[in-house]
PDB file of C-alpha atoms in Angstrom:
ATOM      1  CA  UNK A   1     250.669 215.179  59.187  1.00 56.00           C
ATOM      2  CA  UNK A   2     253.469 212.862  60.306  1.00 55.00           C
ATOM      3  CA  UNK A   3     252.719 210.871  63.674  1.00 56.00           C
ATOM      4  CA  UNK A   4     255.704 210.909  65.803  1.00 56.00           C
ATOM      5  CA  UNK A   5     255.494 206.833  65.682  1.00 52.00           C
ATOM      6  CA  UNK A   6     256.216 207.723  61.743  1.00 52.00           C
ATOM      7  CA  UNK A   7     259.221 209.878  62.654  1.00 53.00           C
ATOM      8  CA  UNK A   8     260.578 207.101  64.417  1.00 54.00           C
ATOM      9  CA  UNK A   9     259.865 204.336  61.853  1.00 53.00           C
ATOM     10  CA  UNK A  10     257.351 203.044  63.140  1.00 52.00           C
ATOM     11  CA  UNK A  11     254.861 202.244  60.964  1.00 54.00           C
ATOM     12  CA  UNK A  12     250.547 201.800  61.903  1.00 54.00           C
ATOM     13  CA  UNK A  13     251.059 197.709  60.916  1.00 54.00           C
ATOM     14  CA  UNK A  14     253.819 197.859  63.708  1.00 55.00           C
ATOM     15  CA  UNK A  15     251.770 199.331  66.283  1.00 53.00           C
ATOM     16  CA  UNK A  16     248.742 197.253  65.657  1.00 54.00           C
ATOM     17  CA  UNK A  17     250.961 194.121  65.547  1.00 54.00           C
ATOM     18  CA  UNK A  18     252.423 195.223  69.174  1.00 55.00           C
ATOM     19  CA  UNK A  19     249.169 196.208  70.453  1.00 53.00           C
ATOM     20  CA  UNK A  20     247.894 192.690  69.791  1.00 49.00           C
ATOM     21  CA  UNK A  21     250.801 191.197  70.988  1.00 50.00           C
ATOM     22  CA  UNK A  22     250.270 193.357  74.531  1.00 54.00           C
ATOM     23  CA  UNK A  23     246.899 191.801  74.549  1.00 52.00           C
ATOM     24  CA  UNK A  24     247.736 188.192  73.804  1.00 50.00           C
ATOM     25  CA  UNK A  25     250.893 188.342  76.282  1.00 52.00           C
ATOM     26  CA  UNK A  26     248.909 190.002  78.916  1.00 50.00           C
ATOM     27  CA  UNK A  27     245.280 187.472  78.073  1.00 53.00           C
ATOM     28  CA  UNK A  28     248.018 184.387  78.265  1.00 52.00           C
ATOM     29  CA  UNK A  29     249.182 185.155  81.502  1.00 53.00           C
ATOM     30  CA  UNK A  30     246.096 185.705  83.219  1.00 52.00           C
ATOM     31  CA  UNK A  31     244.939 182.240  81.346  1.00 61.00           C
ATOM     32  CA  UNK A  32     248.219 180.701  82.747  1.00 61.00           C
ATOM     33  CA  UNK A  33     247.592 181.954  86.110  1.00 64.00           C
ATOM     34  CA  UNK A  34     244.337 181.101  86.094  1.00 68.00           C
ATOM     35  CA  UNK A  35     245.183 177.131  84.814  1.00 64.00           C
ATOM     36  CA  UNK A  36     247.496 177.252  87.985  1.00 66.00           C
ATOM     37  CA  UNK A  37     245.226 178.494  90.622  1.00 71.00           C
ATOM     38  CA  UNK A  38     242.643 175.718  88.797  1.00 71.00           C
ATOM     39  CA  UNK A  39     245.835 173.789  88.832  1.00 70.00           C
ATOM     40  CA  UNK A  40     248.263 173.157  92.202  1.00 69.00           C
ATOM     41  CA  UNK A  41     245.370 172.370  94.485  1.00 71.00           C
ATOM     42  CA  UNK A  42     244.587 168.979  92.199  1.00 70.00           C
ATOM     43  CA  UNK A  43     248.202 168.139  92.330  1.00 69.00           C
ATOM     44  CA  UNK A  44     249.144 169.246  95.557  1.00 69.00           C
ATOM     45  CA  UNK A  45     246.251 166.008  96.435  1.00 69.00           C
ATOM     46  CA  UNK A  46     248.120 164.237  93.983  1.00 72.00           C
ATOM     47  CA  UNK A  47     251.313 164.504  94.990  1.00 80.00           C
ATOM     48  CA  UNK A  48     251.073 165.874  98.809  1.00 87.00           C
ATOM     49  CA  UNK A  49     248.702 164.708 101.372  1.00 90.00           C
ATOM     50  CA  UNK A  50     248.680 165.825 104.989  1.00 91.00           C
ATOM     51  CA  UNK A  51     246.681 163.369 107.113  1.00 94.00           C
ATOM     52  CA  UNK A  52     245.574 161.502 110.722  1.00 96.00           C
ATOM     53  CA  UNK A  53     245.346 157.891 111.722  1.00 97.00           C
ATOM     54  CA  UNK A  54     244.705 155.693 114.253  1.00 98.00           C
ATOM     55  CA  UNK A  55     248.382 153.902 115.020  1.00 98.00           C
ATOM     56  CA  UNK A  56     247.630 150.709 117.145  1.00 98.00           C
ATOM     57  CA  UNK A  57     249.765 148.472 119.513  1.00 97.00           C
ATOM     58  CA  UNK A  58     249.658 144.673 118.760  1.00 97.00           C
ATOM     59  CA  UNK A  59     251.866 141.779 119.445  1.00 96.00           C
ATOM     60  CA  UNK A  60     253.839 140.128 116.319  1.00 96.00           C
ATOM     61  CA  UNK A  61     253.225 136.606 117.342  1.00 96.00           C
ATOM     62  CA  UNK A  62     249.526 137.238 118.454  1.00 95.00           C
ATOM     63  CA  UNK A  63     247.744 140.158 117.764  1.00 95.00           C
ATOM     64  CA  UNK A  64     245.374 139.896 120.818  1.00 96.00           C
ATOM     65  CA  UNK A  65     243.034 143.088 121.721  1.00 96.00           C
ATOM     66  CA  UNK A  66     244.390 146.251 123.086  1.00 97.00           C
ATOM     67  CA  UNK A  67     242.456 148.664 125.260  1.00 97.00           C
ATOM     68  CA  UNK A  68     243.558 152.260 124.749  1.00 97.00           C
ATOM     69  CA  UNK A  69     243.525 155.634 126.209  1.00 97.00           C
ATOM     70  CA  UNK A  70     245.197 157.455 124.045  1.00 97.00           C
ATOM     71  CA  UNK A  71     245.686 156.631 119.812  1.00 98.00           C
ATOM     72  CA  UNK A  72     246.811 159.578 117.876  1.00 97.00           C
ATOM     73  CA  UNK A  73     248.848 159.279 114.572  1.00 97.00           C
ATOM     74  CA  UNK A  74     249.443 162.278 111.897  1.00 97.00           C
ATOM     75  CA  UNK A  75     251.521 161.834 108.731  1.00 95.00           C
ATOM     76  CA  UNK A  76     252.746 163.935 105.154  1.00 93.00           C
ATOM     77  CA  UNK A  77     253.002 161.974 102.114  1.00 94.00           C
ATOM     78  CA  UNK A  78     255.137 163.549  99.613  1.00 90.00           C
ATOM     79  CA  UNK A  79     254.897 161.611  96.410  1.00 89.00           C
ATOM     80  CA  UNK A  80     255.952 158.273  97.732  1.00 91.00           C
ATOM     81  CA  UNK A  81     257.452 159.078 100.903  1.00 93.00           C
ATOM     82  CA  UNK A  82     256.094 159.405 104.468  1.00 95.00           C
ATOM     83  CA  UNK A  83     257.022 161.157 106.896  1.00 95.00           C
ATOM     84  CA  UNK A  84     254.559 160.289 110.148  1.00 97.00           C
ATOM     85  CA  UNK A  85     254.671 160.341 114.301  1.00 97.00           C
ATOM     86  CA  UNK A  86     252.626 158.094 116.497  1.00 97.00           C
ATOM     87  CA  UNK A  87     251.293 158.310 119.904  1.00 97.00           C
ATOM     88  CA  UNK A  88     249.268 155.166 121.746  1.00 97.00           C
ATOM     89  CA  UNK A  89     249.182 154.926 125.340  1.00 96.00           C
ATOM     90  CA  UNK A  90     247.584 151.589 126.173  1.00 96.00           C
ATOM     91  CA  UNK A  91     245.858 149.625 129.883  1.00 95.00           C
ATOM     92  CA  UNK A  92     245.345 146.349 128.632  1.00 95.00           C
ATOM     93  CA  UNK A  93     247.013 144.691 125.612  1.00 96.00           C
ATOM     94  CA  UNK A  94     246.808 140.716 125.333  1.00 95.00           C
ATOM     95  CA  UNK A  95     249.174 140.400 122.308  1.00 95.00           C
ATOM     96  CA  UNK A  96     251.834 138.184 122.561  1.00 95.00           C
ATOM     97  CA  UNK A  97     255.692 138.218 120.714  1.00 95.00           C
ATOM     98  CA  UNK A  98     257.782 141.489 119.926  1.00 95.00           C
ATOM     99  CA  UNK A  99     255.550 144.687 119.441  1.00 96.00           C
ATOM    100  CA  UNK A 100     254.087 146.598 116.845  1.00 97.00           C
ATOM    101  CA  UNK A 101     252.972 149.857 116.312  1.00 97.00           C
ATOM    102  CA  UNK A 102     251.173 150.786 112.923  1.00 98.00           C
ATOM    103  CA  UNK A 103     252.138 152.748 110.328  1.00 98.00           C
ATOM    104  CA  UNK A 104     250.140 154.931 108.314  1.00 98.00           C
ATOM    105  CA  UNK A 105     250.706 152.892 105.102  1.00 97.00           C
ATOM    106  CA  UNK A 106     252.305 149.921 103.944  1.00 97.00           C
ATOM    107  CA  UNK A 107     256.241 150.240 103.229  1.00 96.00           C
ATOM    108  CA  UNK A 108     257.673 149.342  99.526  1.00 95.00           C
ATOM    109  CA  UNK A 109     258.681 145.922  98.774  1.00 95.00           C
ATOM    110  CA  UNK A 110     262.226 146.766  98.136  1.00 91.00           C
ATOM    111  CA  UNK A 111     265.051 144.251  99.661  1.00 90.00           C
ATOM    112  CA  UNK A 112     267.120 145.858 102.971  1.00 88.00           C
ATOM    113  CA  UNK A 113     265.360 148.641 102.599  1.00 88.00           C
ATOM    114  CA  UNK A 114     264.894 149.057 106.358  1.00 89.00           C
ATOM    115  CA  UNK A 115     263.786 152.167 108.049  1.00 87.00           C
ATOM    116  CA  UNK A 116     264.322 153.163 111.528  1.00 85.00           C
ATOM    117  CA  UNK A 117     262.286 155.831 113.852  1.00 93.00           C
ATOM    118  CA  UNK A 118     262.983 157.407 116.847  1.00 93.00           C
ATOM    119  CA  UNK A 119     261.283 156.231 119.326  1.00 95.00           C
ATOM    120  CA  UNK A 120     259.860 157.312 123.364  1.00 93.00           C
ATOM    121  CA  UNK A 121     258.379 154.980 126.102  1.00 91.00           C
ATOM    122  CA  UNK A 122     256.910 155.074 129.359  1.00 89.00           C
ATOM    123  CA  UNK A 123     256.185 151.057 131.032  1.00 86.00           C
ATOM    124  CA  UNK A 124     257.854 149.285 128.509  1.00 87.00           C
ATOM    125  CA  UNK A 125     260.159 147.001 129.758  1.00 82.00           C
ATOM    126  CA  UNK A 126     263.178 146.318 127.472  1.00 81.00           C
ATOM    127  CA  UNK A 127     266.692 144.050 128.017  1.00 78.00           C
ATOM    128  CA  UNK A 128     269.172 146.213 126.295  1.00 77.00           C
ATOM    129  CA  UNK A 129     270.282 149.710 126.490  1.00 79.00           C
ATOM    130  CA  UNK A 130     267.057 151.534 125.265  1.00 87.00           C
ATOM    131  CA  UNK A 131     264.211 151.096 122.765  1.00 92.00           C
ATOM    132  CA  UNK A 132     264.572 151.459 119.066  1.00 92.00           C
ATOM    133  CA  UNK A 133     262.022 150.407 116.110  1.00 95.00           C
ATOM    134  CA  UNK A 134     262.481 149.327 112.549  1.00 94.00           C
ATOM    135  CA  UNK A 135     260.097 149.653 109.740  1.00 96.00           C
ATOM    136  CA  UNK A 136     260.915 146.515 107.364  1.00 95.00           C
ATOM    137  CA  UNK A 137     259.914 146.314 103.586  1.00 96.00           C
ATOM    138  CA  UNK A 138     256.949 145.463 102.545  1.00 96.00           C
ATOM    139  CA  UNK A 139     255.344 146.167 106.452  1.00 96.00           C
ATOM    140  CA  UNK A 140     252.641 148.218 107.702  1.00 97.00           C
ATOM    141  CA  UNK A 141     254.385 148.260 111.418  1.00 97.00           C
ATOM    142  CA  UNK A 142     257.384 149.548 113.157  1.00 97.00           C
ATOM    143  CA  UNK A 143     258.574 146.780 115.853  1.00 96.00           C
ATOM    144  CA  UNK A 144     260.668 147.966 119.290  1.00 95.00           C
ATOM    145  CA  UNK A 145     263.952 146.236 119.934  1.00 92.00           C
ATOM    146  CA  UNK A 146     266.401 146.453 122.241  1.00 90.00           C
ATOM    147  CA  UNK A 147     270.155 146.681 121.173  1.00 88.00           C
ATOM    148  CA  UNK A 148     271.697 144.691 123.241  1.00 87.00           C
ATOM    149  CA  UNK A 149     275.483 144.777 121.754  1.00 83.00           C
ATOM    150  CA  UNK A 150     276.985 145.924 118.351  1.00 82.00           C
ATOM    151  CA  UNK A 151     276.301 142.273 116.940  1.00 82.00           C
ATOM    152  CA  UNK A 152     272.679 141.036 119.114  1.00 86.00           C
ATOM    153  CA  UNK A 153     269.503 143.042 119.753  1.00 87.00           C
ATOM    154  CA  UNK A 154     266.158 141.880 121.353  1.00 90.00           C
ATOM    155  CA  UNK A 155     262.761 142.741 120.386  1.00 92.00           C
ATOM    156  CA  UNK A 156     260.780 143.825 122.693  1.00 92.00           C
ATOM    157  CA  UNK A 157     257.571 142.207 124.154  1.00 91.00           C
ATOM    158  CA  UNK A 158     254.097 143.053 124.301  1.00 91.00           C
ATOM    159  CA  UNK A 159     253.483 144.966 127.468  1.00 92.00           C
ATOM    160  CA  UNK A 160     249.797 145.254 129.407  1.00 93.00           C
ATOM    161  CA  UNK A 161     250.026 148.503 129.381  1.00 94.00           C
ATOM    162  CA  UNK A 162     252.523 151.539 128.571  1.00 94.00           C
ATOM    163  CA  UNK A 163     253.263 154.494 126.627  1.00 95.00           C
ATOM    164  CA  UNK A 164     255.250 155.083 123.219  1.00 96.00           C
ATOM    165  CA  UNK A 165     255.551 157.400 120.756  1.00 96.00           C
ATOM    166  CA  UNK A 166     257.508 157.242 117.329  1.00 95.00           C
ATOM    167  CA  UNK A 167     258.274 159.117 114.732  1.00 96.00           C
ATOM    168  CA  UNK A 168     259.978 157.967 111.176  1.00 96.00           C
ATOM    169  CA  UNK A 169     260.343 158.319 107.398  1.00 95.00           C
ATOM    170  CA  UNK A 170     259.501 155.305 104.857  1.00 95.00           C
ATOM    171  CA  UNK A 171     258.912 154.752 101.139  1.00 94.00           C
ATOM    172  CA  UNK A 172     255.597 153.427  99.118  1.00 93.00           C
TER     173      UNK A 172
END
């Protein structure tokens, strides 16, 4: 007899040739979904990373030693740029010169490539019209000024103790 794939010209190499195909098709995208499960977790590392740190408070001049209550820092790294807050509350710092809070990673060496955060303080004395920080190239620190007109701006001293939090976005 005639099979009805016959009466539509269809003939049994056709059908074998799509049933194969089915199977390949179908067997490729389970392998393909499989190689991405196996996949996106390795470069989600690689190119994504979701982390803490421990921001400290330091003087640019001198450094000194800081005694802290609070030091929390969190950032996201998406391929080479960070995105990160920072929280330090402090009781004793013996830094001297403008001051520094640290960033989760060094910033790229690119020239005036300057990024700024925005910034919160409690206890920090300042001479201008509020607190700001910069992140400069090639830095692993944010330092507070104090813009004092369109033209000057003053950084801001170590204080003995005090409260700020920041938040920014820099390259790698």
């Amino acid at each position: 007899g005639i099979t009805p794939d016959q009466r539509r010209g269809v003939g049994a190499g056709d059908v074998a040739r799509a049933t194969i195909y089915r199977r390949f098709a179908v067997g490729a995208a389970m392998n393909l979904n499989d190689l991405a499960s196996k996949l996106w977790p390795f470069l989600a590392r690689l190119f994504c990373e979701v982390g803490t740190y421990t921001p400290t408070y330091q003087g640019a001049s001198t450094g000194g030693t800081t005694t802290y209550s609070v030091q929390v820092g969190r950032y996201l790294r998406i391929f080479n740029v960070y995105l990160f807050w920072a929280y330090v509350t402090w009781t004793n710092a013996t830094g001297t010169g403008a001051a520094l809070i640290s960033l989760p990673a060094t910033t790229e060496n690119t020239t005036n490539q300057r990024g700024t955060c925005a910034v919160y303080t409690t206890s920090v004395t300042f001479s201008g019209s509020g607190v700001e920080a910069q992140i400069l190239p090639n830095t692993a620190y944010a330092i507070l000024y104090s813009p004092i007109s369109n033209t000057l701006r003053a950084d801001v001293s170590i204080e003995a103790a005090g409260e700020v939090a920041l938040s920014g976005v820099f390259f790698v």
